[in-house]
mmCIF file of C-alpha atoms in Angstrom:
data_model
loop_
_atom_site.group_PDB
_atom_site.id
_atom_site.type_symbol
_atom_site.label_atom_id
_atom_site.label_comp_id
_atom_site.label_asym_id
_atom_site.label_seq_id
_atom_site.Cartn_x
_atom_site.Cartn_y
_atom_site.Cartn_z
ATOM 1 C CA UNK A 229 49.294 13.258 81.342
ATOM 2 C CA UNK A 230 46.036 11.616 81.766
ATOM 3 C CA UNK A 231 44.709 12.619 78.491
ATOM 4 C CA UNK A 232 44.459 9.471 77.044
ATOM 5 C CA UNK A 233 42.896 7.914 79.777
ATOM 6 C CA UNK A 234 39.607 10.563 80.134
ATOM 7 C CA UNK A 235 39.420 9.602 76.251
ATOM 8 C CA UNK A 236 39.461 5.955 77.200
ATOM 9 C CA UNK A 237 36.650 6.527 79.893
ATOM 10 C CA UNK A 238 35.069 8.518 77.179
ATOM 11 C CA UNK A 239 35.087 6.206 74.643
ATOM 12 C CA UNK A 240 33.055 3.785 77.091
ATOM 13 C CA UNK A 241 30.403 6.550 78.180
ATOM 14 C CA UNK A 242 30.550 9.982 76.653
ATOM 15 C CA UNK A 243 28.321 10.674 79.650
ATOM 16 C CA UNK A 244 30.488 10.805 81.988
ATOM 17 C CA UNK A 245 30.945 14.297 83.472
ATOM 18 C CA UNK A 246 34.000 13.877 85.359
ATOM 19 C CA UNK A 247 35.977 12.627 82.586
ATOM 20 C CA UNK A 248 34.697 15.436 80.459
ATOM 21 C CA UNK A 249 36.028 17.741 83.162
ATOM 22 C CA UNK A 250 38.946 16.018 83.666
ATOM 23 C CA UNK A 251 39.790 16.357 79.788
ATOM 24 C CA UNK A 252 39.240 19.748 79.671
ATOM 25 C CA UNK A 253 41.814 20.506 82.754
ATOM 26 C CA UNK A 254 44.214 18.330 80.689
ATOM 27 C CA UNK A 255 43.887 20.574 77.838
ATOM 28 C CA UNK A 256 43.832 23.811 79.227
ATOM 29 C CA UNK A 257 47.379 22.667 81.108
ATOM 30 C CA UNK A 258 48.370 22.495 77.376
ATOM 31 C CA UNK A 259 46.964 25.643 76.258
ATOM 32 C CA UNK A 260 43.782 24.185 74.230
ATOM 33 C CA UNK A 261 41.473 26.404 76.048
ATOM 34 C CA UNK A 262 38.795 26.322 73.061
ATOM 35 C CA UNK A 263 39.045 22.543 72.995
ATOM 36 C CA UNK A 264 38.998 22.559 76.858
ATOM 37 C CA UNK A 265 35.971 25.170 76.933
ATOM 38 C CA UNK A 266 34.360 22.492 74.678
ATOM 39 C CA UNK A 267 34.324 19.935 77.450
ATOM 40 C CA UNK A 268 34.144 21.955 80.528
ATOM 41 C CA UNK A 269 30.404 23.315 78.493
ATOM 42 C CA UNK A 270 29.464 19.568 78.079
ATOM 43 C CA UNK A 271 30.700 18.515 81.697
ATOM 44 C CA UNK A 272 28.228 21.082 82.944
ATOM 45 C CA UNK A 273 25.324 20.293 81.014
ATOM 46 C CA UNK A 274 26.008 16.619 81.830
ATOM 47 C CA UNK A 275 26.007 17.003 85.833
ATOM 48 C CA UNK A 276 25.943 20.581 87.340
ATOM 49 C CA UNK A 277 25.468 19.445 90.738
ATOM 50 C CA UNK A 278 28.969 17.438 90.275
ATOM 51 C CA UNK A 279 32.169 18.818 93.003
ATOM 52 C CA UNK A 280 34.576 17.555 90.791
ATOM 53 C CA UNK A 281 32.575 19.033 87.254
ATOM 54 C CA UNK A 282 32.396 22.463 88.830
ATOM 55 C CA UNK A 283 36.085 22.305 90.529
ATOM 56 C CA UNK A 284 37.232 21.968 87.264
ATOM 57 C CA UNK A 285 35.507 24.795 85.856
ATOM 58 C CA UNK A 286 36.515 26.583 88.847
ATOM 59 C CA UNK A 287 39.795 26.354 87.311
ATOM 60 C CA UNK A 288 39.411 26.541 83.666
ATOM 61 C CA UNK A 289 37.831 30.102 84.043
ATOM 62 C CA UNK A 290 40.818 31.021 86.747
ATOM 63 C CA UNK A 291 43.557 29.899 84.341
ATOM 64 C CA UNK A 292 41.662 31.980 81.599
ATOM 65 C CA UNK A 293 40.933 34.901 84.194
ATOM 66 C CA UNK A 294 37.734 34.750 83.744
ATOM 67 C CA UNK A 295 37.171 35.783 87.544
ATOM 68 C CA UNK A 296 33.836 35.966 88.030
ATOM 69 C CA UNK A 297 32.795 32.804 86.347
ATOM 70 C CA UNK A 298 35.547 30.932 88.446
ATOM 71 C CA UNK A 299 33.759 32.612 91.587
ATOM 72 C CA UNK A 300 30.618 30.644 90.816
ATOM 73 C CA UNK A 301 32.248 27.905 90.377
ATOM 74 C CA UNK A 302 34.291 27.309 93.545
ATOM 75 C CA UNK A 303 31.734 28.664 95.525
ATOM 76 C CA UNK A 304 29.326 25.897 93.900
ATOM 77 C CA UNK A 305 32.239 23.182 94.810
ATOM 78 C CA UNK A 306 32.598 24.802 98.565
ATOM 79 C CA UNK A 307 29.100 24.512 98.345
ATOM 80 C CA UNK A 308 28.845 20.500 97.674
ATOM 81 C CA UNK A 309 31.395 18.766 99.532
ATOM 82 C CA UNK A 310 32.148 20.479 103.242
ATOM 83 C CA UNK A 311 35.722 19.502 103.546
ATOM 84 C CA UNK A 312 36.748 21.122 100.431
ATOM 85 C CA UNK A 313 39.525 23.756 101.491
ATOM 86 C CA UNK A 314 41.350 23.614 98.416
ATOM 87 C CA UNK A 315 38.251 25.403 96.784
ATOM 88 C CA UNK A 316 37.983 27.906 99.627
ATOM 89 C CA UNK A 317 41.520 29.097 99.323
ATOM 90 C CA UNK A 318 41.104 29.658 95.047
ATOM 91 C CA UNK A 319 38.112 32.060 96.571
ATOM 92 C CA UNK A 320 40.555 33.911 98.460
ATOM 93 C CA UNK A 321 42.822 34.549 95.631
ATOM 94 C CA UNK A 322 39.579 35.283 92.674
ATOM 95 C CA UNK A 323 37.919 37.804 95.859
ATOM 96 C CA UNK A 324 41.843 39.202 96.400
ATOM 97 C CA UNK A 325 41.916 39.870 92.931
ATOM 98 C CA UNK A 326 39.007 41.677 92.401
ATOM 99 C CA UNK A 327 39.303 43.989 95.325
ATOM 100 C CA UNK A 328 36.431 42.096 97.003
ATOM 101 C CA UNK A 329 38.059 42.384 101.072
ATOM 102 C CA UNK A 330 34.503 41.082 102.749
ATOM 103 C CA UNK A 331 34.058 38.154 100.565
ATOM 104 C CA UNK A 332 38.103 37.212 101.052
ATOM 105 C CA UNK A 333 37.718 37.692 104.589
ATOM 106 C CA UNK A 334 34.374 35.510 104.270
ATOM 107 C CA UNK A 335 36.499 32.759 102.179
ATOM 108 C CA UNK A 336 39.541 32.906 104.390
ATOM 109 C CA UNK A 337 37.588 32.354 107.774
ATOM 110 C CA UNK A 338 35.538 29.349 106.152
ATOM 111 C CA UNK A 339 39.046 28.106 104.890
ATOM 112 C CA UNK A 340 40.395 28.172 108.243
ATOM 113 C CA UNK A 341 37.413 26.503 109.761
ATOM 114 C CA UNK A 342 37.907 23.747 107.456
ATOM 115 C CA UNK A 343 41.876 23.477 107.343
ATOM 116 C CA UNK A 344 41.526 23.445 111.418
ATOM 117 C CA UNK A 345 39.119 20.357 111.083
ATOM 118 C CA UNK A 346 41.188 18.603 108.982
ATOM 119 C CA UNK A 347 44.116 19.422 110.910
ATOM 120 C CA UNK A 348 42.490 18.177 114.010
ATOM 121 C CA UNK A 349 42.623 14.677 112.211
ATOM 122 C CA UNK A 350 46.284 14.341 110.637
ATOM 123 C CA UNK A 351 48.460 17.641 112.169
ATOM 124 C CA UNK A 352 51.000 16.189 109.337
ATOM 125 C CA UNK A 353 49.187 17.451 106.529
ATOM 126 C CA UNK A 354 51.410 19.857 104.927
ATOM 127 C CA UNK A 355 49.618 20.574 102.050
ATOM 128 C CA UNK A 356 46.551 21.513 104.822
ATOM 129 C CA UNK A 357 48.965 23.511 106.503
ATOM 130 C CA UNK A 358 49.732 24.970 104.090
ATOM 131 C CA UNK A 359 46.251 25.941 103.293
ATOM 132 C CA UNK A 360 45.714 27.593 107.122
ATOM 133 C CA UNK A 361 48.647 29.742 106.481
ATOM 134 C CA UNK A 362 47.476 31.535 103.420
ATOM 135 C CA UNK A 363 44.236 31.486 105.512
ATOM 136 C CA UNK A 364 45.802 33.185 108.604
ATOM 137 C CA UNK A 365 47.647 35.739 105.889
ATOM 138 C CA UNK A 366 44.378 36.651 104.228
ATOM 139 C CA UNK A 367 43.131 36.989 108.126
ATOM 140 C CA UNK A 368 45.897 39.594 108.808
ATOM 141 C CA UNK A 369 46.851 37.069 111.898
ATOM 142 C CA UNK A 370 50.637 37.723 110.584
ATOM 143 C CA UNK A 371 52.470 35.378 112.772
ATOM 144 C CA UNK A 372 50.558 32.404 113.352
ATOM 145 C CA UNK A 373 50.829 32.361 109.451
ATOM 146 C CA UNK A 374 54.399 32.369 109.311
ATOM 147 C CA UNK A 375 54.428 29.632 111.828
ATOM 148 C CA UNK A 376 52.221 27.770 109.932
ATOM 149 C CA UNK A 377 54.455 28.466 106.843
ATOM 150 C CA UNK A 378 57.226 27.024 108.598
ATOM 151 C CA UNK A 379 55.819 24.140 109.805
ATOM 152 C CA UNK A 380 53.990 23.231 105.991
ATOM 153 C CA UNK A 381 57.399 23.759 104.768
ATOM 154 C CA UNK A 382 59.015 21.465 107.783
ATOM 155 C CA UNK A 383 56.646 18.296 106.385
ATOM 156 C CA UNK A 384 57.031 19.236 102.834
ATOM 157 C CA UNK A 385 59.982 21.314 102.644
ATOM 158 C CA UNK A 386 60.194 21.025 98.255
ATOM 159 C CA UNK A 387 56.916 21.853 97.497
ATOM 160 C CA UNK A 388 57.266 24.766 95.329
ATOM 161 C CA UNK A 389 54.206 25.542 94.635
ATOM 162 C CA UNK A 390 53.845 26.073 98.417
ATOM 163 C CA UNK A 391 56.573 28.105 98.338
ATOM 164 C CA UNK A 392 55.395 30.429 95.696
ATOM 165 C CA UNK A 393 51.926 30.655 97.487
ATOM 166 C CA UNK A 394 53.958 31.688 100.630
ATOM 167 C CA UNK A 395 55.730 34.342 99.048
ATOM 168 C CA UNK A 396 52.786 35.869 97.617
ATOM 169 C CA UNK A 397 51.265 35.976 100.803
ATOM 170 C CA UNK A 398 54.029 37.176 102.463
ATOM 171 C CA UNK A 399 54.499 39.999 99.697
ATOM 172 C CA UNK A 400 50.856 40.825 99.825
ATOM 173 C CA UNK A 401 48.445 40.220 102.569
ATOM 174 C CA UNK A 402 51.831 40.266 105.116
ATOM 175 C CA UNK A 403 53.876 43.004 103.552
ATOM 176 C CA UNK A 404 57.239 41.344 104.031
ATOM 177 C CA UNK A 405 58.650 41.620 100.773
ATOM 178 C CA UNK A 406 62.110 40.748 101.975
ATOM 179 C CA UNK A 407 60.493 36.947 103.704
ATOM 180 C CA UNK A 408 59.045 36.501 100.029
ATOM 181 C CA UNK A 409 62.671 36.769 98.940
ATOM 182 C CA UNK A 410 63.914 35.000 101.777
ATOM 183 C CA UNK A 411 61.159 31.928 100.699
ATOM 184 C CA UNK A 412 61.966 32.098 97.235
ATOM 185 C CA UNK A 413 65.722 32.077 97.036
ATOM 186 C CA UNK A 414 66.096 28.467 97.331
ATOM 187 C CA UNK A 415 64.191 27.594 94.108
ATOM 188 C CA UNK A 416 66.148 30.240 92.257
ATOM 189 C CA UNK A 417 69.447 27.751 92.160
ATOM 190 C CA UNK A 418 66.983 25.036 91.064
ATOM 191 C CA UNK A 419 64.776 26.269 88.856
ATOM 192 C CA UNK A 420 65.008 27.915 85.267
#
């Protein structure tokens, strides 16, 4: 799970920021969010100016739903590296969630700026695609989203994580419930 190897890294430099971050997503995945809190706090203090540091904090405080904080945080990431998209689109579910419609219209344009850029470069990116299509949703641009679903789905058709993304895009930027369904019924034969 990876665990062992950020303590290995650790054990060479307990000053390394990344591995401290890394450690801490490891943990919270487990459900060790005090442990994990532990190392995302020393991460930070090590290097705040770090993408990958404040990524991971980005997603420590989403998984505990600590919104705000995780707002910060992937803004800070967006921020740092300019071809980060995956950052862009966790803003568009943190402003969704808190009601915020400029700032998720804010986050979804800059995520389709980027996703269209990186796009530009390898069209066969489904997990990109993917991206643009919750991008499009959050846009209200209701079709070119669902053609973008299709295609994401076409290049990476058992992705379902994807698939649960689309569905709650579908269901709640789109308002087409019965697609959601429609998306989701595969993974009911395969999944528990």
């Amino acid at each position: 799970d990876g665990l062992a190897a950020a303590e290995r890294a650790l054990a060479l430099d307990c000053n390394l920021a990344e591995a401290h971050a890394i450690k801490a997503a490891i943990l919270a995945e487990g459900g060790r969010y005090d442990e994990g809190a532990a190392e995302i706090a020393i991460a930070l203090r090590l290097d705040p100016e770090s993408y990958e540091v404040n990524r991971s904090a980005g997603y420590f405080s989403f998984r505990r739903q600590q919104l705000p904080d995780a707002i910060r945080f992937f803004e800070k990431a967006m921020a740092l590296v300019e071809t980060d998209v995956n950052s862009a689109c966790m803003l568009l579910t943190c402003y969704t969630a808190i009601g915020n419609s400029q700032s998720t219209r804010r986050a979804a344009q800059l995520a389709l700026t980027r996703t269209e850029a990186a796009l530009a470069h390898d069209a066969n990116n489904g997990t990109v695609t993917g991206y643009s299509a919750y991008a499009l949703a959050a846009l209200g641009e209701s079709e070119r989203a669902k053609q973008r679903m299709g295609r994401a789905l076409l290049i990476d058709p058992d992705n379902l994580n994807m698939r649960y993304n689309f569905a709650c895009a579908l269901a709640c930027q789109l308002n087409d419930r019965d697609g959601a369904i429609e998306l989701l019924e595969p993974l009911f034969e395969r999944i528990s």
